[in-house]
Amino acid sequence: MSRRILLINGPNLNLLGTREPSIYGAETLEDVVRVAKANGEKLGVVVEDYQSNHEGGIVDRIQQAKKDGVKGVIINPGAYTHTSVAIRDALLGTDIPFIEVHVSNVHAREPFRHHSYFSDKAVATIVGLGVKGYEYALDFVATSPKFA
């Protein structure tokens, strides 16, 4: 059975491609998921995707991932990056290693975006590389023994 990787996208990421394209680019979330699943096949892993604008839904999906045997999480928490102790606690409580991804360079934006509740516990953080950051994260998760 192939390793399972969970790709989580938080609030407003369903608007990729139409929301502030000068910051987030023209690719849609559907594009991101399609590429991730295709690359996952090439890398020998199964990519499952989940997007929610609701904090509790993300917490529930992370907890379910543990039960499902997911070996790694790639998460773009969106605005919850700066506010969600609940999602942080779910990631830590399940002990599934994760990579934090942000399409924009959050450190070059408003000061409130500079703090993350996830970065200190993430295996890695990728910021500012556009949707290509998801591809780099998946390649690492699929090939690193940290996610075996």
Coordinates of C-alpha atoms in Angstrom, one line a residue:
M1 CA 0.0 0.0 0.0
S2 CA 1.3 3.5 -0.9
R3 CA 2.0 6.0 1.8
R4 CA -0.8 8.5 2.3
I5 CA -0.1 12.2 2.4
L6 CA -2.7 14.7 3.4
L7 CA -2.8 18.2 1.7
I8 CA -4.7 20.6 3.8
N9 CA -5.7 24.1 2.8
G10 CA -7.4 26.5 5.1
P11 CA -9.7 29.5 4.8
N12 CA -10.0 31.4 1.5
L13 CA -7.6 29.1 -0.3
N14 CA -10.6 27.9 -2.3
L15 CA -10.4 31.4 -3.9
L16 CA -6.9 30.8 -5.4
G17 CA -6.8 32.1 -8.9
T18 CA -9.3 34.8 -8.3
R19 CA -8.3 36.3 -4.9
E20 CA -5.7 38.9 -5.2
P21 CA -3.9 37.3 -8.2
S22 CA -1.1 39.8 -7.8
I23 CA -0.2 38.2 -4.5
Y24 CA -1.4 34.6 -5.0
G25 CA -1.1 34.0 -8.7
A26 CA -3.5 32.7 -11.3
E27 CA -3.5 29.0 -10.4
T28 CA -6.6 27.7 -8.7
L29 CA -6.8 25.3 -5.8
E30 CA -8.1 22.7 -8.3
D31 CA -4.8 23.2 -10.2
V32 CA -2.8 22.7 -7.1
V33 CA -4.6 19.5 -6.2
R34 CA -4.5 18.1 -9.7
V35 CA -0.7 18.6 -9.9
A36 CA -0.2 17.2 -6.4
K37 CA -2.1 14.0 -7.1
A38 CA -0.3 13.5 -10.4
N39 CA 3.1 14.1 -8.8
G40 CA 2.1 11.9 -5.9
E41 CA 1.5 9.0 -8.4
K42 CA 4.9 9.6 -9.9
L43 CA 6.5 9.5 -6.4
G44 CA 4.6 6.5 -5.3
V45 CA 2.4 8.2 -2.7
V46 CA -1.3 8.8 -2.4
V47 CA -2.2 12.5 -2.0
E48 CA -5.5 13.2 -0.3
D49 CA -6.8 16.8 -0.2
Y50 CA -9.0 18.7 2.2
Q51 CA -9.9 22.4 2.2
S52 CA -12.1 24.1 4.8
N53 CA -12.9 27.6 5.8
H54 CA -13.8 26.2 9.3
E55 CA -11.2 25.6 12.0
G56 CA -13.1 22.7 13.5
G57 CA -13.3 20.9 10.2
I58 CA -9.5 21.1 9.8
V59 CA -9.0 19.8 13.4
D60 CA -11.4 16.9 12.7
R61 CA -9.6 16.0 9.4
I62 CA -6.2 16.0 11.1
Q63 CA -7.5 13.7 13.9
Q64 CA -9.0 11.4 11.3
A65 CA -5.7 11.4 9.4
K66 CA -4.0 9.7 12.3
K67 CA -6.7 6.9 12.3
D68 CA -6.3 6.6 8.5
G69 CA -2.5 6.0 8.8
V70 CA -1.5 9.2 7.0
K71 CA 2.3 9.6 7.2
G72 CA 2.7 13.3 6.5
V73 CA 0.7 16.5 6.2
I74 CA 1.3 19.4 3.9
I75 CA -0.7 22.3 5.3
N76 CA -1.4 25.8 4.3
P77 CA -3.4 27.0 7.2
G78 CA -4.2 30.4 5.6
A79 CA -5.2 33.0 8.1
Y80 CA -5.3 30.3 10.8
T81 CA -1.5 30.4 10.7
H82 CA -1.6 33.4 12.9
T83 CA -4.5 32.5 15.2
S84 CA -5.1 28.7 15.6
V85 CA -3.8 27.0 18.7
A86 CA -6.5 24.3 18.0
I87 CA -5.0 23.3 14.7
R88 CA -1.5 23.4 16.2
D89 CA -2.7 21.1 19.0
A90 CA -4.3 18.7 16.6
L91 CA -1.1 18.4 14.6
L92 CA 1.0 17.9 17.7
G93 CA -1.6 15.5 19.3
T94 CA -1.6 13.2 16.3
D95 CA 2.2 13.3 16.0
I96 CA 2.0 13.4 12.2
P97 CA 5.0 15.3 10.8
F98 CA 4.0 18.2 8.7
I99 CA 5.3 20.9 6.3
E100 CA 3.8 24.4 6.4
V101 CA 3.4 26.1 3.0
H102 CA 2.4 29.6 2.1
V103 CA 1.9 30.8 -1.4
S104 CA 3.0 34.4 -0.6
N105 CA 6.0 35.5 1.4
V106 CA 4.2 36.2 4.7
H107 CA 7.3 37.9 6.1
A108 CA 7.2 40.6 3.4
R109 CA 3.5 41.4 4.2
E110 CA 1.7 42.9 7.1
P111 CA 3.3 42.5 10.6
F112 CA 0.5 40.3 11.9
R113 CA 1.3 37.8 9.2
H114 CA 4.9 37.4 10.5
H115 CA 3.9 35.1 13.4
S116 CA 3.0 31.4 12.8
Y117 CA 1.6 29.0 15.4
F118 CA 3.1 26.2 13.3
S119 CA 6.6 27.0 12.1
D120 CA 8.4 26.1 15.3
K121 CA 6.9 22.5 15.1
A122 CA 7.0 22.0 11.3
V123 CA 9.6 19.8 9.7
A124 CA 10.0 22.7 7.2
T125 CA 8.3 25.9 6.2
I126 CA 8.0 27.0 2.6
V127 CA 7.0 30.6 1.9
G128 CA 6.8 32.9 -1.1
L129 CA 7.4 30.4 -3.9
G130 CA 3.8 30.5 -5.2
V131 CA 2.0 27.3 -5.7
K132 CA 5.4 25.7 -6.6
G133 CA 5.9 25.5 -2.9
Y134 CA 3.3 22.7 -2.7
E135 CA 5.3 20.7 -5.2
Y136 CA 8.6 21.1 -3.3
A137 CA 6.8 20.1 -0.1
L138 CA 5.3 17.0 -1.7
D139 CA 8.7 15.9 -3.2
F140 CA 10.3 16.2 0.3
V141 CA 7.5 14.4 2.1
A142 CA 7.4 11.6 -0.5
T143 CA 11.2 11.0 -0.3
S144 CA 12.2 11.8 3.2
P145 CA 12.6 9.1 5.9
K146 CA 11.0 11.6 8.3
F147 CA 7.7 10.8 6.8
A148 CA 8.1 7.0 6.4

